[in-house]
XYZ file of C-alpha atoms in Angstrom:
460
model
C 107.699 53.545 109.809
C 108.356 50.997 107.107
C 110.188 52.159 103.967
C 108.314 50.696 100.758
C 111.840 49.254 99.825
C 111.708 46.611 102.196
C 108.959 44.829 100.782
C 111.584 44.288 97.649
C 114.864 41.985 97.851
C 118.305 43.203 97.092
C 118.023 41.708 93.331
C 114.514 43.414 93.077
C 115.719 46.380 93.962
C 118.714 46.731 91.892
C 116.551 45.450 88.755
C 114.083 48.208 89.365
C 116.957 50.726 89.660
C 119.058 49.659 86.200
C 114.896 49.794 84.865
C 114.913 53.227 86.369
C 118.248 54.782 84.560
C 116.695 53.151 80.803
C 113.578 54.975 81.277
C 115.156 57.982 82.630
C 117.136 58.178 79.487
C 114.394 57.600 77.240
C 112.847 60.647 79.326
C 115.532 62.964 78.622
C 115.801 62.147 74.573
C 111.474 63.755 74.294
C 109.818 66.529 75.674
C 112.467 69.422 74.318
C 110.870 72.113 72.410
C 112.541 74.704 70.256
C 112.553 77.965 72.540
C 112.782 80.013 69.130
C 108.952 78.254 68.098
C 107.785 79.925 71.124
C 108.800 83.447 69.764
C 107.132 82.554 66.043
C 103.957 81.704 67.548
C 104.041 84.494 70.047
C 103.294 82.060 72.984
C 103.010 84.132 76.321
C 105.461 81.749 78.151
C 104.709 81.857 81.344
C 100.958 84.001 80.815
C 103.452 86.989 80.339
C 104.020 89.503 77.945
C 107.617 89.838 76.053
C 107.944 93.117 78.508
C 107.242 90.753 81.425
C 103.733 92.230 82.596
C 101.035 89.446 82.829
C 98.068 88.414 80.025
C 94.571 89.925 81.315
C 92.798 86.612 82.042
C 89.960 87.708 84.199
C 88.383 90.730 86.421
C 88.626 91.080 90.237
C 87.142 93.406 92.823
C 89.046 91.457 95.696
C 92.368 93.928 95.619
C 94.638 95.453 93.378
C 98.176 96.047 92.857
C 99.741 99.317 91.426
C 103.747 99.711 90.493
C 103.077 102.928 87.779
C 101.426 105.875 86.520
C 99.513 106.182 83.330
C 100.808 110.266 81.783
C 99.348 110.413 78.104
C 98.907 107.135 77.668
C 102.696 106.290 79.057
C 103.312 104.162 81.737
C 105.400 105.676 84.694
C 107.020 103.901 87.168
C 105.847 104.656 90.979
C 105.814 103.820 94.501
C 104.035 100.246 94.474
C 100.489 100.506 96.081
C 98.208 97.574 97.640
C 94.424 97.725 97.848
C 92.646 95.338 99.960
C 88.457 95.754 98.581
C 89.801 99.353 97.964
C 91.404 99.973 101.111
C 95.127 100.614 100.524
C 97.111 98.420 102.613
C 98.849 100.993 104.506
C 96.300 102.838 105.638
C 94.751 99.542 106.867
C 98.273 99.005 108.771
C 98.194 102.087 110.562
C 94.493 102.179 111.538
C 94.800 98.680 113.261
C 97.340 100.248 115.640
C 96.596 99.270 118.773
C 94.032 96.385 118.031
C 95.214 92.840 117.955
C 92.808 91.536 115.661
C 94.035 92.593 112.563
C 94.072 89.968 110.689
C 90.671 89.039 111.436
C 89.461 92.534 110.687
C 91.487 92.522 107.046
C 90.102 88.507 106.393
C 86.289 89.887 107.204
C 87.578 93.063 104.528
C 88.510 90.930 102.078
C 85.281 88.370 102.052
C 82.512 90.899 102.741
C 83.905 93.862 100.764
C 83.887 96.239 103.724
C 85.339 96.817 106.670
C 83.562 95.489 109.679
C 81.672 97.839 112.379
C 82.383 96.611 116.026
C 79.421 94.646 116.308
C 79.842 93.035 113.064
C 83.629 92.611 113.989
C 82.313 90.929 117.268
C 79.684 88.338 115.658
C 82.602 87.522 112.858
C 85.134 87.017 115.738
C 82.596 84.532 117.841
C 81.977 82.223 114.639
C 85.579 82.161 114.073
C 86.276 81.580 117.646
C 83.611 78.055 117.455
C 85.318 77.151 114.255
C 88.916 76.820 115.581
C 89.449 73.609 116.795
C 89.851 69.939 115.460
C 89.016 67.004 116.819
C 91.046 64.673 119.093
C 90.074 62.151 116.872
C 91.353 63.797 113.593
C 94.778 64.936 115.426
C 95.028 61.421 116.182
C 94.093 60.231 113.572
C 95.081 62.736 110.303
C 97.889 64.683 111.950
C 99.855 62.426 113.472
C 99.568 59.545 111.223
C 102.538 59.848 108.728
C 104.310 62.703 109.450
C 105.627 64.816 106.933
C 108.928 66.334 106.653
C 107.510 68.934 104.749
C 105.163 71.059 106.477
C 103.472 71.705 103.638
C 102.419 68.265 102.166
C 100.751 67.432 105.437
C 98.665 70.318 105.332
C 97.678 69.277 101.826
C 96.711 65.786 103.166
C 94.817 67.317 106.498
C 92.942 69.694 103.975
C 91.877 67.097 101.932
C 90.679 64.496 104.739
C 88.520 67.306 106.275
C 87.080 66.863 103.381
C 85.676 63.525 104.718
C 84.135 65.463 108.055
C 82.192 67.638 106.093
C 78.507 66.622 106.109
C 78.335 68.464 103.197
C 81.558 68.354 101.269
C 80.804 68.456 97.301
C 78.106 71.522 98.122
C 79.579 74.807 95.741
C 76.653 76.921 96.553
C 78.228 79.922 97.852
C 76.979 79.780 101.473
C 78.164 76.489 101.623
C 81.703 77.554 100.520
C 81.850 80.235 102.889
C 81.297 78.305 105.624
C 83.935 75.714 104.510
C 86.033 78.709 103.764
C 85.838 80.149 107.272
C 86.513 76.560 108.839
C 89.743 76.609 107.024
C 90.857 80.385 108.147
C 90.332 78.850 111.811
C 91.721 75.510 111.704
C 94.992 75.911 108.956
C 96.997 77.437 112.258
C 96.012 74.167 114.164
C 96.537 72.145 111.531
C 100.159 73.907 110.594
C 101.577 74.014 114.283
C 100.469 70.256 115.417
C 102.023 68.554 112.030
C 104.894 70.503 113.012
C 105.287 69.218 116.177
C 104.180 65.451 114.821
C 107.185 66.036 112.308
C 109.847 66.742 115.491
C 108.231 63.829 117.798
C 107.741 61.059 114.971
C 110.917 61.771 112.960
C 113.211 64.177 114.954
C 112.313 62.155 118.777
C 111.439 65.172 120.388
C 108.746 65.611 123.254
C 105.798 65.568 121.657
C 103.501 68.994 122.813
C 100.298 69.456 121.827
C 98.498 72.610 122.951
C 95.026 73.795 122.444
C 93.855 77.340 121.405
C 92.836 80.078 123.969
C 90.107 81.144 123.127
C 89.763 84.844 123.472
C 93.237 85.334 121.697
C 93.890 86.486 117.751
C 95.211 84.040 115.218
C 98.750 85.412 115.248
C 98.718 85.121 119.229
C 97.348 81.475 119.501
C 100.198 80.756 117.044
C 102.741 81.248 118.937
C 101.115 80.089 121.968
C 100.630 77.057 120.393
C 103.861 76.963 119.025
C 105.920 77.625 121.999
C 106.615 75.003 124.929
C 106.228 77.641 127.367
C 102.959 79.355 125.273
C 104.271 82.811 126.154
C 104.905 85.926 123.691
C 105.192 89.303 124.177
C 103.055 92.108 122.423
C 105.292 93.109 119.790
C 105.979 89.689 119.113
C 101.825 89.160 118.116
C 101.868 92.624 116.762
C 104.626 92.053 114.273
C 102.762 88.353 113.049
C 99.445 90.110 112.886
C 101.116 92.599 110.428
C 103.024 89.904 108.411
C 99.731 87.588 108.468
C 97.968 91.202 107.214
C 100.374 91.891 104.199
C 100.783 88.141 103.102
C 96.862 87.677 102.796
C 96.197 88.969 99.280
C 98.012 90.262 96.069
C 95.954 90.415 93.159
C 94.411 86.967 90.948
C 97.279 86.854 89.118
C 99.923 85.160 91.732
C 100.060 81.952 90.820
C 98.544 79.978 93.888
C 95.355 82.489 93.681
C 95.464 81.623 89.853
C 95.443 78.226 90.795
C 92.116 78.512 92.883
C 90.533 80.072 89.893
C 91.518 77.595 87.404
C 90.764 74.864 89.580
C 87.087 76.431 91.247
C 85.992 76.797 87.808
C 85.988 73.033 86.769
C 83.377 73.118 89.945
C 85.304 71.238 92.224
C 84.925 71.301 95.898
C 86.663 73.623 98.647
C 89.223 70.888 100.181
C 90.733 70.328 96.778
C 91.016 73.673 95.426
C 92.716 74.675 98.452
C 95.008 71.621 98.285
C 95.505 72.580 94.743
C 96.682 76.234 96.075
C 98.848 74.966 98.780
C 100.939 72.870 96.309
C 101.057 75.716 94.140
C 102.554 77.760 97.479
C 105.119 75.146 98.092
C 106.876 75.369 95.108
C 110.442 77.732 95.896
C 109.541 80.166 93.060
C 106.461 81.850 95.093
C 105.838 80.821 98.439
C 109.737 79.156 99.354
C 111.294 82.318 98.743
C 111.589 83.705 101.739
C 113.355 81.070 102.555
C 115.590 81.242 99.871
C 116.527 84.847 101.073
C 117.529 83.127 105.094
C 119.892 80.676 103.025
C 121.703 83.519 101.354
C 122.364 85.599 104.609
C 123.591 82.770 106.449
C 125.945 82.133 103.493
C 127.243 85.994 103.257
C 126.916 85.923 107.324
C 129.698 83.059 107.156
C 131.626 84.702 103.675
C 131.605 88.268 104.806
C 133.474 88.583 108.290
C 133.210 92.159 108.622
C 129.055 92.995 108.177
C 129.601 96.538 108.265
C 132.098 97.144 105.305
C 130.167 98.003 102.830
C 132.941 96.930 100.327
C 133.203 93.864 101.761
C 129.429 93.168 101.548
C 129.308 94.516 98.185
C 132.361 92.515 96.735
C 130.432 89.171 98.023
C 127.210 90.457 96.405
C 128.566 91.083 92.979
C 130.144 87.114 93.560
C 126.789 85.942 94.245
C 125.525 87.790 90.833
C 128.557 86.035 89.039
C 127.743 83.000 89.835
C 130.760 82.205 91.963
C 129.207 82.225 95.657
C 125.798 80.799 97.197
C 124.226 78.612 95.126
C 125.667 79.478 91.974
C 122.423 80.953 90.282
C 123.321 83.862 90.025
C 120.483 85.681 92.120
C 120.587 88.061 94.574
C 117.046 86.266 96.274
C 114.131 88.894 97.658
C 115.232 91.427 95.118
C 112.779 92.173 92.435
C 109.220 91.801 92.026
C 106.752 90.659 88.749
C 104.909 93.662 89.354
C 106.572 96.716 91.566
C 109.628 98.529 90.356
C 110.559 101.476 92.730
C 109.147 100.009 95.682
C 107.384 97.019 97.269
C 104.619 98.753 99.921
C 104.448 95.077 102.152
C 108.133 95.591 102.231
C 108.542 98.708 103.353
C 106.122 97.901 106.397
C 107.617 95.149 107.271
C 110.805 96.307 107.404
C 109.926 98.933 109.752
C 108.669 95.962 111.818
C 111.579 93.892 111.252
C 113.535 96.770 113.224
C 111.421 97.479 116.125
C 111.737 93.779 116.729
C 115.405 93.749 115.994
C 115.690 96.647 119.103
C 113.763 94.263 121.236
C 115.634 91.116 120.441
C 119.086 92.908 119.867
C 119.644 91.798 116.432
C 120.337 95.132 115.267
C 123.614 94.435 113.597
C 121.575 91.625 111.477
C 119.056 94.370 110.930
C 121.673 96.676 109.583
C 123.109 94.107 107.283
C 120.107 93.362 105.827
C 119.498 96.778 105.082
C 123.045 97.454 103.685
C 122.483 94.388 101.600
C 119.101 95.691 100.071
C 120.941 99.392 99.290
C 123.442 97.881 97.226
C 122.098 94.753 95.839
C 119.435 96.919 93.466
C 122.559 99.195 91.872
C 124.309 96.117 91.234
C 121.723 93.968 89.558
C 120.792 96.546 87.225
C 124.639 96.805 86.697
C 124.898 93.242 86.115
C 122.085 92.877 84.028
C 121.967 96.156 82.132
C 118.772 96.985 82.947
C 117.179 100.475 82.856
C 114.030 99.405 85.288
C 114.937 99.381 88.805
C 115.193 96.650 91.002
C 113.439 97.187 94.344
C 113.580 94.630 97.260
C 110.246 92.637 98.027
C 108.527 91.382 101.058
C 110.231 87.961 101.712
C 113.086 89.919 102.142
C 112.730 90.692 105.419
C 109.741 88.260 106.160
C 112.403 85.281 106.861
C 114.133 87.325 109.030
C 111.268 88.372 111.099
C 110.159 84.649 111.313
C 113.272 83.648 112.661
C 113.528 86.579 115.268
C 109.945 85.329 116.090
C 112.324 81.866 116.831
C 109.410 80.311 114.052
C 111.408 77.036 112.714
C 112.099 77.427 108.839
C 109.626 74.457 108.184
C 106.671 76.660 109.147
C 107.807 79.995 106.840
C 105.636 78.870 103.893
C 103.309 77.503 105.882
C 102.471 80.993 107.958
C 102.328 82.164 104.128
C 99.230 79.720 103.422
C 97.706 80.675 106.635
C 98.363 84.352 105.755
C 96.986 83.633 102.324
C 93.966 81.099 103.023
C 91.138 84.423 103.507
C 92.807 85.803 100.070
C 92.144 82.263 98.137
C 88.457 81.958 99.778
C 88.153 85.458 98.230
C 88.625 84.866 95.126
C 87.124 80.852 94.906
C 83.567 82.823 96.117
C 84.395 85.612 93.189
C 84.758 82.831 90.815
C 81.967 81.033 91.882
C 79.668 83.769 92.003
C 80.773 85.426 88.549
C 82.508 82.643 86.234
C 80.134 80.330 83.914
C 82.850 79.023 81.666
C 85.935 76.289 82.770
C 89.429 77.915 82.254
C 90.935 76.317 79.230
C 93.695 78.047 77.920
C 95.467 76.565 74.325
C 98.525 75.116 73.452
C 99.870 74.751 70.131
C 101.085 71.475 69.242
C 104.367 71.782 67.625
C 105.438 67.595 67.310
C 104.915 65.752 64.156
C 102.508 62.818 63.433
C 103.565 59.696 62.899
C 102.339 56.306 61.496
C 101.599 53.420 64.385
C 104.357 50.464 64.331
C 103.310 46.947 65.327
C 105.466 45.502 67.974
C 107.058 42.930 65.630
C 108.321 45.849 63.555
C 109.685 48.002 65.776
């Protein structure tokens, strides 16, 4: 591949770089607002309240997300609760036992409003089955063409040239979107696992592997198979991707990448870039990297801590990582605490009790037990640290990361599975918009600079 810098000489390149520092400089003297004007004009930084919960900026039947009780008019903390179209998520956990297509099942839920009857289950599945594949042509020529060490930009760039393969791209008409929607659902696996493998051939020289989907198989299975040299998996190994695919697909409009398909499927914009739009929104570390944030920090306090199961041990490291002295220095103790639940995170508590069955079958059970150790202790010592009165529960990417890498998934795909977990949720909610919004999202901002008179050039 050639680097851009070589079209430039050695002088060139030096001249752009002294350019680059002056400009960078004149950067850093603008764009610094007063935090105290944001408190005078009561600005909801962040679309928050001062108390942290969110601004009401729209109405959603798609699911719904519970952390309290309401007790004359008071607000109660409680269990955290997850409705899917009204189903609550762990009911529709423990009623897929034994099926392997829960995911599609909970994506048909979440589009349609219902759940599906077997029949309707079985027409869904065969026009989901005819939609999964790509092209030779566009792996050719889309996937492998400038690989990406992100996993994550290159499904933004796939997204976007299906885009050109539509017949009917620009089409918003609801139908239409569905269709494109669906299309998506089947092909963001592909599209994942094959720029994934592009990124180890073209820039790691690895074999290059390219399988095809089976059809007959679930999402979560053809994942792996298509992400494995060897294709194989066992049961519990699908099972426990299904479930994680199940309880990453939806949370609410208010997440920020679902926000993002709002804001952006209002201006009327086609499918391919609002769900480009989302995806960038998912890369960023703050949502959809965290889970990877929380495999960082155990390999640091795996290599700090050398006996796992002293709890004083542990806990001494912990309360370094809160002062800022260990890790990465921020000060965070990373999958603890949640925007929304308090006393517990529901995803979380099912996935954990994944995360150990497949701990038991891998023999990772001392990791297991660390991780658990780390999320009794870490809670009691942020609210310690912090001197906060609300409790601190652990959330699902804290054991999410851990499960991916038991399911020996690379670290490049762990956002990545999130999109794919996450792509029914966004088509949910770009239909919702489409069908009920009339009005472009334009929130305000005050402007808070000063005016100025123009100078000529001569003058200044």
């Amino acid at each position: 591949m050639t680097d851009v810098n070589e079209m430039m000489s050695f002088d060139e390149m030096g001249e752009v770089r002294e350019n680059m520092q002056k400009l960078e400089k004149a950067l850093l003297c603008t764009h610094h607002i007063d935090p105290n004007l944001y408190v005078e004009y009561d600005v909801k930084r962040g679309l928050r309240d001062s108390d942290g919960k969110g601004v009401l900026t729209g109405l959603t039947e798609i699911s719904d997300v519970n952390a309290f009780n309401l007790e004359n008019g008071r607000r109660i903390p409680a269990d955290g609760s997850l409705y899917y179209q009204g189903v609550n998520i762990v009911d529709l956990i423990e009623g897929m036992q034994g099926r392997k297509f829960g995911f599609e099942e909970t994506t048909y839920l979440l589009l349609f409003g219902k759940l599906p009857s077997e029949k309707e289950m079985e027409h869904f599945f065969s026009v989901m089955s005819k939609m999964e594949s790509l092209s030779g042509r566009f792996v050719r020529d889309v996937v492998m063409k400038a690989s990406s060490q992100n996993i994550m930009n290159a499904m933004q760039r796939c997204v976007l040239t299906l885009y050109t393969y539509d017949e009917n791209p620009e089409d918003i008409s609801p139908s239409n979107v569905l269709r494109q929607c669906l299309e998506l659902i089947a092909k963001l696996p592909m599209i994942a696992v094959y720029s994934y493998h592009s990124y180890l051939h073209f820039r790691k020289d690895e074999m290059l592997v390219i399988r095809n989907p089976e059809k007959g198989l679930s999402l979560a299975e053809n994942f792996l198979h298509m992400l494995r040299p060897n294709g194989k998996y066992t049961e519990l190994e699908a099972k426990v991707l299904d479930t994680a695919l199940i309880l990453h697909a939806e949370h609410g409009g208010g997440n920020n990448s679902t926000f993002t398909t709002h804001v952006v499927t209002s201006s009327g914009t086609d499918t391919y870039s609002s769900t480009a739009a989302s995806l960038g929104s998912l890369k960023g570390p703050r949502h959809g990297g965290a889970n990877l944030k929380v495999q960082h920090m155990f390999a640091d306090i795996k290599e700090h801590v050398k006996d796992w199961k002293n709890e004083t041990e542990v806990e001494e490291y912990l309360q370094k990582i809160l002062d800022r002295k260990a890790f990465d220095r921020a000060g965070l103790i990373y999958g603890m605490g949640h925007a929304v639940y308090t006393l517990s995170d529901p995803r979380e508590i099912i996935l954990k009790k994944y995360a150990r069955m497949l701990a038991e079958e891998k023999g990772m059970m001392d990791e297991f037990e660390l991780y658990e150790m780390v999320e009794n202790l870490a809670g009691r010592l942020i609210m310690v640290q912090r001197k906060m009165q609300k409790n601190v529960c652990a959330n699902v990417d804290f054991y999410s990361g851990f499960v991916y890498s038991m399911l020996n998934i690379p670290e490049e795909l762990f956002t990545p599975i999130f999109a794919i977990a996450r792509m029914p949720g966004w088509s949910a909610h770009r239909l919702e918009e489409l069908i009920n919004a009339s009005k472009i999202i334009r929130p305000a901002y005050k402007y808070v600079g000063s005016h100025c008179d123009y100078i000529t050039m001569d003058e200044r």
